[in-house]
Coordinates of C-alpha atoms and ligand atoms in Angstrom, one line a residue:
M1 CA 19.2 22.5 6.1
A2 CA 20.3 23.1 2.3
K3 CA 17.5 25.9 1.3
M4 CA 14.1 24.6 -0.6
P5 CA 13.2 24.7 -3.8
S6 CA 10.4 25.5 -4.7
P7 CA 8.6 23.2 -7.3
S8 CA 6.4 25.0 -9.7
V9 CA 3.4 23.4 -9.8
T10 CA 0.3 25.0 -9.5
V11 CA -2.5 22.6 -7.3
K12 CA -5.1 22.3 -9.6
Y13 CA -7.8 20.2 -8.3
T14 CA -9.5 20.5 -5.2
K15 CA -12.4 19.2 -5.1
L16 CA -14.6 16.3 -4.3
F17 CA -14.8 14.0 -7.7
I18 CA -18.2 13.2 -7.8
N19 CA -20.2 11.8 -11.0
G20 CA -17.5 13.0 -13.4
E21 CA -17.5 16.6 -11.6
F22 CA -15.2 18.1 -9.6
V23 CA -18.2 19.3 -6.8
D24 CA -17.7 21.5 -3.6
S25 CA -18.6 19.3 -0.1
V26 CA -22.1 19.3 0.8
S27 CA -20.8 20.8 4.6
G28 CA -19.0 22.9 2.3
R29 CA -16.0 22.0 5.2
T30 CA -12.4 22.0 3.6
F31 CA -9.1 20.8 5.5
E32 CA -5.3 21.8 4.7
T33 CA -3.0 18.9 3.2
F34 CA 0.9 20.3 4.9
D35 CA 4.4 20.5 2.8
P36 CA 6.2 17.7 5.3
R37 CA 9.5 19.6 4.4
T38 CA 8.4 22.7 6.8
G39 CA 5.0 21.9 8.4
D40 CA 3.7 25.0 6.6
S41 CA 0.2 23.9 4.4
I42 CA 0.3 23.7 0.7
T43 CA -3.4 24.1 0.1
S44 CA -6.8 23.2 1.3
V45 CA -9.0 20.8 -0.7
A46 CA -12.7 20.2 0.3
E47 CA -13.5 17.6 3.4
A48 CA -16.2 14.7 2.7
T49 CA -18.5 13.4 5.4
K50 CA -21.3 11.1 5.5
E51 CA -23.4 13.1 3.5
D52 CA -20.4 13.2 0.2
V53 CA -20.3 9.4 1.1
D54 CA -24.0 9.2 0.1
V55 CA -23.6 11.0 -2.7
A56 CA -20.7 9.6 -3.8
V57 CA -22.3 5.9 -3.5
K58 CA -25.8 7.1 -5.3
A59 CA -23.5 8.3 -8.6
A60 CA -21.7 4.8 -8.2
R61 CA -24.7 2.7 -7.3
N62 CA -26.1 4.4 -10.5
A63 CA -23.7 3.6 -12.8
F64 CA -23.1 0.3 -12.1
D65 CA -27.0 -0.6 -11.8
H66 CA -27.6 1.6 -15.4
G67 CA -24.3 2.9 -17.1
P68 CA -22.0 1.3 -20.1
W69 CA -19.3 0.3 -17.7
P70 CA -20.2 -3.5 -16.2
R71 CA -21.8 -3.7 -19.9
I72 CA -19.4 -2.8 -22.3
S73 CA -16.9 -5.7 -23.2
G74 CA -13.9 -6.2 -21.3
Y75 CA -11.8 -5.7 -24.5
E76 CA -13.4 -1.6 -24.7
R77 CA -12.9 -1.4 -20.5
G78 CA -9.6 -2.7 -21.1
R79 CA -9.1 -0.8 -23.9
I80 CA -10.1 2.7 -22.2
M81 CA -7.7 1.2 -19.5
N82 CA -5.0 1.8 -21.5
K83 CA -5.6 5.0 -22.8
Y84 CA -5.9 6.5 -19.2
A85 CA -2.1 4.8 -18.6
D86 CA -1.2 6.7 -21.3
L87 CA -2.3 10.0 -19.9
V88 CA -0.8 9.4 -16.8
E89 CA 2.2 8.8 -18.3
Q90 CA 1.9 12.3 -20.3
H91 CA 1.3 13.5 -16.8
L92 CA 3.8 11.8 -14.8
E93 CA 6.2 14.5 -14.3
E94 CA 3.3 17.4 -12.7
L95 CA 1.9 14.1 -10.9
A96 CA 5.5 13.2 -9.6
V97 CA 5.9 16.9 -8.4
L98 CA 2.9 17.2 -6.9
E99 CA 3.5 14.0 -4.7
T100 CA 6.9 14.7 -3.6
L101 CA 4.7 18.2 -2.7
D102 CA 2.2 16.2 -0.7
S103 CA 4.2 13.5 1.0
G104 CA 8.0 14.2 1.1
K105 CA 8.6 11.5 -0.4
P106 CA 12.3 11.9 -2.9
L107 CA 11.1 13.0 -6.4
A108 CA 13.3 10.2 -7.9
G109 CA 11.4 7.8 -6.6
C110 CA 7.9 9.3 -7.6
Q111 CA 9.4 9.9 -11.1
Y112 CA 11.2 6.3 -11.7
Y113 CA 9.2 3.9 -9.5
E114 CA 6.4 4.3 -8.0
I115 CA 4.2 6.6 -10.7
P116 CA 5.6 3.7 -13.9
E117 CA 4.7 0.7 -11.1
G118 CA 0.7 2.9 -11.0
I119 CA 0.5 2.8 -14.4
K120 CA 2.0 -0.8 -15.0
G121 CA -0.9 -2.1 -12.7
L122 CA -3.5 -0.1 -14.9
R123 CA -2.0 -1.3 -18.1
Y124 CA -1.4 -5.0 -16.4
Y125 CA -5.3 -5.1 -15.4
A126 CA -6.5 -4.1 -18.8
G127 CA -5.2 -7.0 -20.2
W128 CA -6.8 -9.1 -17.8
A129 CA -10.1 -7.0 -18.6
D130 CA -10.8 -9.4 -21.3
K131 CA -9.9 -12.4 -20.0
I132 CA -12.3 -13.2 -17.1
H133 CA -14.9 -15.9 -17.6
G134 CA -16.5 -19.0 -15.6
L135 CA -16.5 -22.8 -15.9
T136 CA -18.2 -25.2 -17.8
L137 CA -19.3 -27.3 -14.6
K138 CA -19.3 -31.2 -14.9
M139 CA -23.0 -31.9 -13.3
S140 CA -23.9 -35.2 -12.1
G141 CA -27.4 -35.4 -13.1
P142 CA -29.1 -34.0 -16.6
Y143 CA -28.1 -30.8 -16.4
Q144 CA -26.2 -27.8 -17.7
G145 CA -24.5 -25.7 -15.8
Y146 CA -21.5 -23.5 -15.8
T147 CA -20.5 -20.2 -13.8
L148 CA -20.7 -16.3 -14.1
Q149 CA -17.5 -13.9 -13.0
E150 CA -19.4 -10.9 -12.1
P151 CA -18.2 -7.5 -10.8
I152 CA -19.2 -7.8 -7.2
G153 CA -20.9 -3.9 -7.2
V154 CA -20.2 -0.5 -5.9
V155 CA -16.5 -1.0 -4.0
G156 CA -15.1 2.1 -1.3
Q157 CA -11.0 1.5 -1.0
I158 CA -9.7 3.9 1.3
I159 CA -5.6 4.3 1.0
P160 CA -2.9 5.3 3.1
W161 CA -0.3 8.0 2.5
N162 CA 2.1 6.5 2.2
A163 CA 1.9 5.9 -1.5
P164 CA -0.5 7.4 -2.4
L165 CA -0.7 7.4 -6.2
L166 CA 0.7 3.7 -6.3
M167 CA -1.7 2.9 -3.8
F168 CA -4.6 4.5 -5.6
F169 CA -3.6 2.6 -9.1
N170 CA -3.3 -0.5 -7.0
K171 CA -6.8 -0.1 -6.0
I172 CA -8.6 1.0 -9.2
S173 CA -7.3 -1.3 -11.9
P174 CA -8.7 -4.5 -10.6
A175 CA -12.0 -3.1 -9.6
L176 CA -11.9 -1.0 -13.0
A177 CA -11.2 -4.2 -15.3
C178 CA -13.8 -6.4 -13.5
G179 CA -16.4 -3.4 -14.4
C180 CA -17.1 -2.5 -10.7
T181 CA -17.6 1.3 -9.7
I182 CA -15.7 2.8 -7.1
V183 CA -15.7 5.3 -4.4
I184 CA -12.3 5.6 -3.2
K185 CA -11.1 7.9 -0.5
S186 CA -7.2 9.3 -0.2
A187 CA -6.0 9.9 2.8
E188 CA -6.4 13.0 4.2
Q189 CA -2.4 13.7 4.7
T190 CA -2.5 13.4 1.2
P191 CA -5.7 14.0 -1.0
L192 CA -3.7 15.4 -4.2
T193 CA -2.1 13.1 -6.5
A194 CA -5.4 11.3 -6.3
F195 CA -7.6 14.2 -7.9
Y196 CA -5.3 14.5 -10.6
A197 CA -5.7 11.3 -11.1
A198 CA -9.4 11.5 -11.6
Q199 CA -9.4 14.4 -13.9
L200 CA -7.2 11.8 -16.5
A201 CA -9.6 9.3 -16.1
K202 CA -12.3 11.7 -16.8
E203 CA -10.5 12.3 -19.9
A204 CA -9.5 9.0 -20.7
G205 CA -12.9 8.4 -21.1
I206 CA -14.2 6.3 -17.9
P207 CA -18.0 6.8 -17.8
P208 CA -19.3 9.3 -15.0
G209 CA -19.8 7.7 -11.5
V210 CA -17.8 4.6 -12.3
L211 CA -14.7 6.7 -10.8
N212 CA -16.4 8.9 -7.5
V213 CA -12.7 10.3 -5.2
L214 CA -13.0 12.1 -2.2
S215 CA -10.7 13.3 0.3
G216 CA -11.4 13.4 3.8
F217 CA -10.8 12.0 7.3
G218 CA -11.0 8.4 8.7
E219 CA -13.1 8.2 11.5
I220 CA -15.9 10.3 9.3
A221 CA -16.0 9.2 5.7
G222 CA -13.7 6.5 6.2
A223 CA -16.1 5.0 8.7
A224 CA -19.2 5.9 6.5
M225 CA -18.3 4.4 3.7
S226 CA -16.9 0.8 5.9
K227 CA -20.5 0.8 8.2
H228 CA -22.4 1.9 4.3
M229 CA -25.4 -0.3 3.9
D230 CA -24.9 -0.4 -0.3
I231 CA -21.3 -0.5 -0.8
D232 CA -20.9 -4.1 -1.6
K233 CA -17.2 -4.6 -0.6
I234 CA -14.7 -3.0 0.8
S235 CA -11.4 -2.8 0.3
F236 CA -8.2 -1.4 2.5
T237 CA -4.9 -0.3 3.1
G238 CA -3.1 0.9 6.5
S239 CA -3.1 0.7 10.5
T240 CA -4.1 -3.2 12.0
E241 CA -6.3 -1.1 14.4
V242 CA -8.4 0.4 12.0
G243 CA -8.8 -3.1 10.1
R244 CA -10.4 -4.1 12.8
L245 CA -12.7 -0.8 12.9
I246 CA -13.2 -1.7 9.3
M247 CA -14.6 -5.4 9.9
E248 CA -16.6 -4.4 12.9
A249 CA -18.7 -1.8 10.9
S250 CA -19.2 -4.6 7.8
A251 CA -20.0 -6.7 10.3
K252 CA -22.4 -4.5 11.6
S253 CA -24.7 -3.0 8.7
N254 CA -24.5 -5.1 5.4
L255 CA -21.8 -7.7 5.2
K256 CA -19.6 -6.6 2.7
P257 CA -16.1 -8.6 2.4
V258 CA -13.4 -7.0 3.3
T259 CA -9.8 -7.1 2.0
L260 CA -7.2 -5.7 4.2
E261 CA -3.7 -5.0 3.4
L262 CA -2.5 -4.2 6.9
G263 CA 0.9 -3.5 8.9
G264 CA 3.8 -5.8 9.2
K265 CA 6.8 -6.3 11.2
S266 CA 8.9 -8.3 9.0
P267 CA 12.1 -10.8 9.4
L268 CA 15.0 -10.2 7.0
V269 CA 17.4 -13.2 8.1
I270 CA 21.2 -12.8 7.0
M271 CA 23.1 -16.4 7.6
D272 CA 26.6 -16.6 8.0
D273 CA 27.1 -17.5 4.2
A274 CA 25.8 -14.2 2.5
D275 CA 27.8 -11.6 0.7
V276 CA 28.2 -9.0 3.6
E277 CA 28.6 -6.2 1.2
E278 CA 24.9 -7.3 -0.4
A279 CA 23.6 -7.5 2.4
I280 CA 24.1 -4.2 3.9
K281 CA 22.9 -2.8 0.5
I282 CA 19.5 -4.9 0.8
A283 CA 18.9 -4.5 4.3
H284 CA 19.8 -0.6 4.5
M285 CA 17.2 -0.2 1.4
A286 CA 14.7 -2.8 3.3
V287 CA 14.2 -0.5 6.4
Y288 CA 15.0 3.0 4.8
A289 CA 13.3 2.5 1.9
N290 CA 10.4 5.6 1.9
M291 CA 12.1 6.7 5.4
G292 CA 11.2 3.4 6.7
Q293 CA 7.2 3.6 5.7
V294 CA 7.0 0.7 4.1
C295 CA 4.1 -1.9 5.5
C296 CA 6.7 -4.3 4.6
A297 CA 9.5 -3.3 5.6
G298 CA 12.5 -6.0 7.1
S299 CA 12.2 -3.6 10.6
R300 CA 13.6 -6.9 12.2
V301 CA 17.2 -7.2 10.8
F302 CA 18.1 -11.1 12.5
V303 CA 22.0 -11.2 11.8
Q304 CA 24.3 -14.4 12.4
E305 CA 26.4 -14.7 15.1
G306 CA 29.8 -15.5 12.7
I307 CA 29.1 -12.0 10.7
Y308 CA 27.1 -10.4 13.4
D309 CA 29.8 -7.5 14.1
E310 CA 31.1 -7.4 10.6
F311 CA 27.6 -6.3 10.0
V312 CA 26.5 -4.2 12.8
K313 CA 29.6 -1.6 12.0
K314 CA 29.2 -2.2 8.1
A315 CA 25.5 -0.8 8.4
V316 CA 26.1 2.0 10.7
E317 CA 28.6 2.8 8.2
R318 CA 25.8 2.5 5.0
A319 CA 23.0 4.3 7.4
K320 CA 25.8 7.8 8.7
K321 CA 26.5 7.7 4.6
Q322 CA 22.6 8.2 3.6
M323 CA 22.0 11.3 2.3
I324 CA 18.8 13.3 4.2
G325 CA 18.1 16.3 2.5
D326 CA 14.6 18.1 0.8
P327 CA 13.3 15.4 -1.5
F328 CA 13.3 17.7 -4.6
L329 CA 16.8 17.9 -4.1
P330 CA 18.8 15.7 -7.0
G331 CA 20.5 12.7 -4.7
V332 CA 18.5 13.5 -1.9
E333 CA 17.3 9.7 -0.5
H334 CA 15.9 10.3 2.6
G335 CA 13.2 12.5 3.5
P336 CA 10.7 13.6 6.2
Q337 CA 8.0 11.8 7.4
I338 CA 5.1 12.7 6.5
D339 CA 3.4 14.3 9.8
K340 CA 3.4 15.4 13.2
A341 CA 2.0 12.2 14.7
Q342 CA 3.9 10.0 12.6
F343 CA 7.4 11.7 13.4
D344 CA 6.1 12.0 17.0
K345 CA 5.5 8.0 17.0
I346 CA 8.6 7.2 16.1
L347 CA 10.6 9.0 18.3
E348 CA 8.4 7.5 21.5
Y349 CA 9.7 4.2 19.9
I350 CA 13.1 5.2 20.0
E351 CA 12.7 6.4 23.7
F352 CA 11.4 2.9 24.3
G353 CA 14.5 1.4 22.7
K354 CA 16.7 3.4 24.8
K355 CA 14.4 2.8 27.7
E356 CA 14.1 -1.1 27.0
K357 CA 18.3 -1.2 27.1
A358 CA 18.8 -1.8 23.3
T359 CA 21.8 -0.1 22.2
L360 CA 21.5 2.6 19.7
L361 CA 24.4 3.2 17.4
T362 CA 23.3 5.8 15.4
G363 CA 21.1 8.3 14.5
G364 CA 17.9 8.4 16.9
Q365 CA 17.6 12.1 16.2
I366 CA 15.7 15.1 14.3
W367 CA 17.5 16.4 11.8
G368 CA 17.1 20.1 10.1
D369 CA 15.4 22.7 12.0
R370 CA 11.9 22.8 10.6
G371 CA 9.6 19.9 8.7
F372 CA 9.3 16.1 9.8
Y373 CA 12.9 14.8 9.1
I374 CA 14.2 11.6 11.3
E375 CA 17.9 10.4 10.6
P376 CA 18.5 6.8 9.9
T377 CA 18.5 5.5 13.2
I378 CA 20.2 1.5 14.1
F379 CA 19.5 -0.5 17.4
C380 CA 21.6 -3.5 18.2
D381 CA 21.0 -5.7 21.1
V382 CA 17.2 -5.8 20.6
K383 CA 15.5 -8.7 22.1
D384 CA 12.5 -10.4 21.2
T385 CA 10.1 -9.3 23.2
M386 CA 11.8 -5.6 23.3
K387 CA 8.2 -2.5 21.7
I388 CA 11.1 -2.4 18.9
A389 CA 10.8 -5.8 18.0
Q390 CA 7.4 -6.4 18.3
E391 CA 5.1 -3.4 16.9
E392 CA 5.2 -1.5 13.7
I393 CA 7.4 1.7 14.1
F394 CA 6.7 2.8 10.2
G395 CA 9.8 4.9 10.5
P396 CA 14.0 4.6 9.7
V397 CA 14.4 2.3 12.1
M398 CA 16.6 -0.8 11.7
S399 CA 16.5 -2.9 14.6
I400 CA 19.6 -5.9 14.5
L401 CA 19.2 -9.2 16.2
K402 CA 21.9 -11.8 16.8
F403 CA 20.6 -15.6 16.2
K404 CA 22.9 -18.6 16.3
S405 CA 21.0 -21.6 14.2
I406 CA 18.2 -21.6 11.4
E407 CA 15.9 -23.3 13.5
E408 CA 16.0 -20.8 16.4
V409 CA 15.6 -18.2 14.0
I410 CA 12.5 -19.5 12.2
E411 CA 11.0 -20.0 15.6
R412 CA 11.9 -16.2 16.3
G413 CA 10.8 -14.5 13.2
N414 CA 7.5 -16.3 13.3
K415 CA 6.9 -14.5 16.7
T416 CA 4.9 -11.3 16.0
M417 CA 1.2 -11.1 15.4
Y418 CA 2.5 -10.2 12.1
G419 CA 3.1 -11.7 8.6
L420 CA 3.1 -10.4 5.9
A421 CA 6.1 -11.1 4.6
A422 CA 10.0 -12.5 5.3
G423 CA 13.3 -12.6 3.9
I424 CA 16.7 -14.6 3.9
L425 CA 19.9 -14.2 2.4
T426 CA 22.3 -17.0 2.0
K427 CA 24.3 -19.2 -0.3
N428 CA 22.3 -22.2 0.9
I429 CA 19.2 -22.9 -1.4
D430 CA 18.3 -25.4 1.3
V431 CA 18.4 -23.8 4.0
A432 CA 16.4 -20.1 2.0
N433 CA 14.0 -23.7 1.4
R434 CA 13.3 -24.7 5.0
F435 CA 13.3 -21.0 5.5
S436 CA 10.5 -20.1 2.3
R437 CA 8.2 -23.2 4.2
A438 CA 8.7 -22.2 8.0
L439 CA 7.8 -18.4 8.1
R440 CA 4.2 -18.0 8.1
V441 CA 3.9 -14.7 6.3
G442 CA 2.1 -13.7 2.7
V443 CA 5.6 -12.9 0.8
I444 CA 9.7 -14.8 1.1
W445 CA 12.0 -12.9 -0.5
I446 CA 15.3 -14.9 -0.8
N447 CA 19.0 -12.7 -1.5
C448 CA 16.6 -9.7 -2.2
F449 CA 13.6 -7.5 -0.6
L450 CA 10.8 -5.2 -1.4
V451 CA 10.9 -6.8 -4.8
I452 CA 7.1 -6.3 -5.5
D453 CA 5.3 -6.8 -9.1
K454 CA 2.2 -7.1 -10.4
D455 CA 2.2 -10.7 -11.5
C456 CA 2.8 -11.2 -7.6
P457 CA 0.5 -11.7 -4.8
F458 CA 0.6 -9.4 -2.5
G459 CA -1.0 -9.6 1.4
G460 CA -0.1 -10.7 5.0
F461 CA -1.2 -13.8 7.3
K462 CA -2.2 -13.3 10.7
M463 CA -2.5 -10.1 11.9
S464 CA -1.2 -8.2 8.7
G465 CA -4.5 -8.8 6.9
I466 CA -6.9 -10.8 5.2
G467 CA -6.9 -11.3 0.7
R468 CA -4.8 -10.8 -1.9
E469 CA -3.7 -7.5 -4.0
S470 CA -2.0 -7.8 -7.5
C471 CA -1.9 -10.8 -9.5
I472 CA -5.1 -13.1 -10.5
Q473 CA -6.4 -12.9 -6.4
G474 CA -6.8 -9.5 -6.7
L475 CA -8.7 -9.5 -9.9
Q476 CA -10.9 -12.4 -7.3
S477 CA -11.5 -10.2 -4.8
Y478 CA -13.6 -7.8 -7.3
L479 CA -15.6 -10.7 -8.6
Q480 CA -18.6 -12.6 -8.0
V481 CA -18.9 -16.5 -8.9
K482 CA -22.9 -17.2 -10.2
S483 CA -23.7 -20.8 -10.9
V484 CA -26.0 -20.9 -13.6
I485 CA -28.0 -24.4 -13.9
C486 CA -30.8 -25.1 -16.6
P487 CA -32.3 -28.9 -17.5
L488 CA -31.0 -30.7 -20.2
Q489 CA -33.8 -32.0 -22.1
E490 CA -33.8 -33.1 -25.2
S491 CA -29.4 -33.3 -25.7
P492 CA -27.6 -35.7 -24.5
W493 CA -26.1 -35.6 -21.2
L494 CA -22.3 -36.4 -21.4
Ligands
NAI1 P1 -4.7 4.4 9.1 O1 -4.7 3.2 9.2 O2 -5.5 5.5 10.4 O3 -5.0 5.7 7.8 C1 -5.3 4.8 6.7 C2 -7.0 5.0 6.1 O4 -7.6 4.8 6.9 C3 -6.6 7.0 5.5 O5 -7.2 7.1 4.5 C4 -7.3 7.0 6.9 O6 -8.4 8.3 6.5 C5 -8.8 6.0 6.8 N1 -9.0 5.8 8.4 C6 -8.7 6.6 9.4 N2 -9.7 5.5 10.4 C7 -10.3 5.0 10.1 C8 -11.7 4.9 10.2 N3 -11.8 5.0 11.3 N4 -12.3 4.3 9.6 C9 -12.4 4.3 8.2 N5 -11.2 4.7 7.5 C10 -10.2 5.0 8.0 O7 -3.1 4.8 9.5 P2 -2.5 6.8 10.0 O8 -2.9 6.9 11.4 O9 -2.3 7.1 8.8 O10 -1.1 5.3 10.3 C11 -0.7 4.5 11.7 C12 0.1 3.6 11.9 O11 -0.6 2.5 10.6 C13 1.5 3.9 10.8 O12 2.2 4.3 11.6 C14 1.8 2.6 10.0 O13 2.2 1.7 11.8 C15 0.3 2.3 9.7 N6 0.4 2.1 8.7 C16 0.4 0.9 8.1 C17 0.4 1.1 6.2 C18 0.3 -0.1 5.5 O14 1.2 0.4 4.1 N7 0.2 -1.0 5.8 C19 0.1 2.5 5.6 C20 -0.2 4.2 6.5 C21 0.1 3.6 7.9
MG2 MG1 -5.1 7.0 12.4

């Protein structure tokens, strides 16, 4: 294994950010965050428990009920958000290094994609902040009616570790634009960049209590948020299993609405007429981007029989060339998985694949002698009923399935509990259109994959979730509509 470069980064912020200040947890408890390259501890951070959630919610409630954020003009909120975006941009290099250290993601991906995308999200929703308005209603009697679009209130946001800072900005940006106040909990695997971002929010002029950032465990701090009586909405990204727990907690507490962005098992369909070289590139990226830790990964690759053999051969050649190594080294495409639990889970799925008699063509092995690296893996002869074709692996495992006709692949593509995304590679627009209408998923990619944009609603059908993020839909989930009706006494009724 190549010598591990030591990034020159000092971790500056490790405490909970509540009411505009970094504070220790009420219990004084801390936990360690680990470097996925080695499994060694990077540092310890404050651990939020129920008591800290209570303190943070109180601060957010006070900021919502009495503070300036929901009351200032949308223009002013947008201006502060743009300033925040500028500050994140100025600290991008340090944030990227911190993100790679905490998550194991290749550094270039943080520098050139994820953090810039997060910044874009802030600016995108800053632009919406002064364009939120209601309707004038056409009443059927002598009344004047209109709607107000009001911020939903105190929102709880729970994010995962697979794109820590990007998820952070994806969640907070629309909520800030609407005038909500926020308690956000980072994933226990990756608390560092969210704290840094909290400091920058303060410098940008986001008032105390508007953005409260907690680190802590899901079953403790996350669960306390989900059942909190004074949180008005929860937005969650993570596993389907936890999504269900969050909905249950809402049902048993104050019936807060929930937005859930959950797992997937997205099909990527490659038709005989597709350009095979291009298909290899797209399929490779669709499965191995971020070491497979992507909710909308194209983890079921359906290849039509006419090009199946050629595709399989070339996919294996490409996977073998994948540059694995320390994510700080230039040129490295593939770093470690996030932690031991995910590493073990993926290796277990690889064993299931072998047991169920899929053919393992490449990979399937641990890479290096420490940390959580797994080689890019390919199975062919995969059948729809196998575990590796049904369940989310969240790792670098491509399952290749053969099919004959578009009718058949539409039917098979829809046959999982998930419905997040799907892709099709073909030169035939009629086939692409037919596929797009027939798949029960939230996003369809034609001749591309994993293209995600702030102006493009994102979310799942079926058990991939509830609600949409990005675009105006992402904004609406942080608003409440209020109808206002008033008699028209002396004015003409038009
Ligand atoms: P998870 O769903 O347990 O964790 C995601 C977030 O939820 C974290 O912030 C965690 O602290 C929080 N959480 C956990 N339990 C909670 C609870 N009872 N109440 C409230 N919040 C809770 O995901 P985990 O365990 O990290 O990964 C398990 C699997 O989930 C992965 O293998 C993958 O299949 C899927 N996953 C999907 C993601 C996506 O982007 N859709 C992201 C992360 C994981
Ligand atoms: Mg979990």
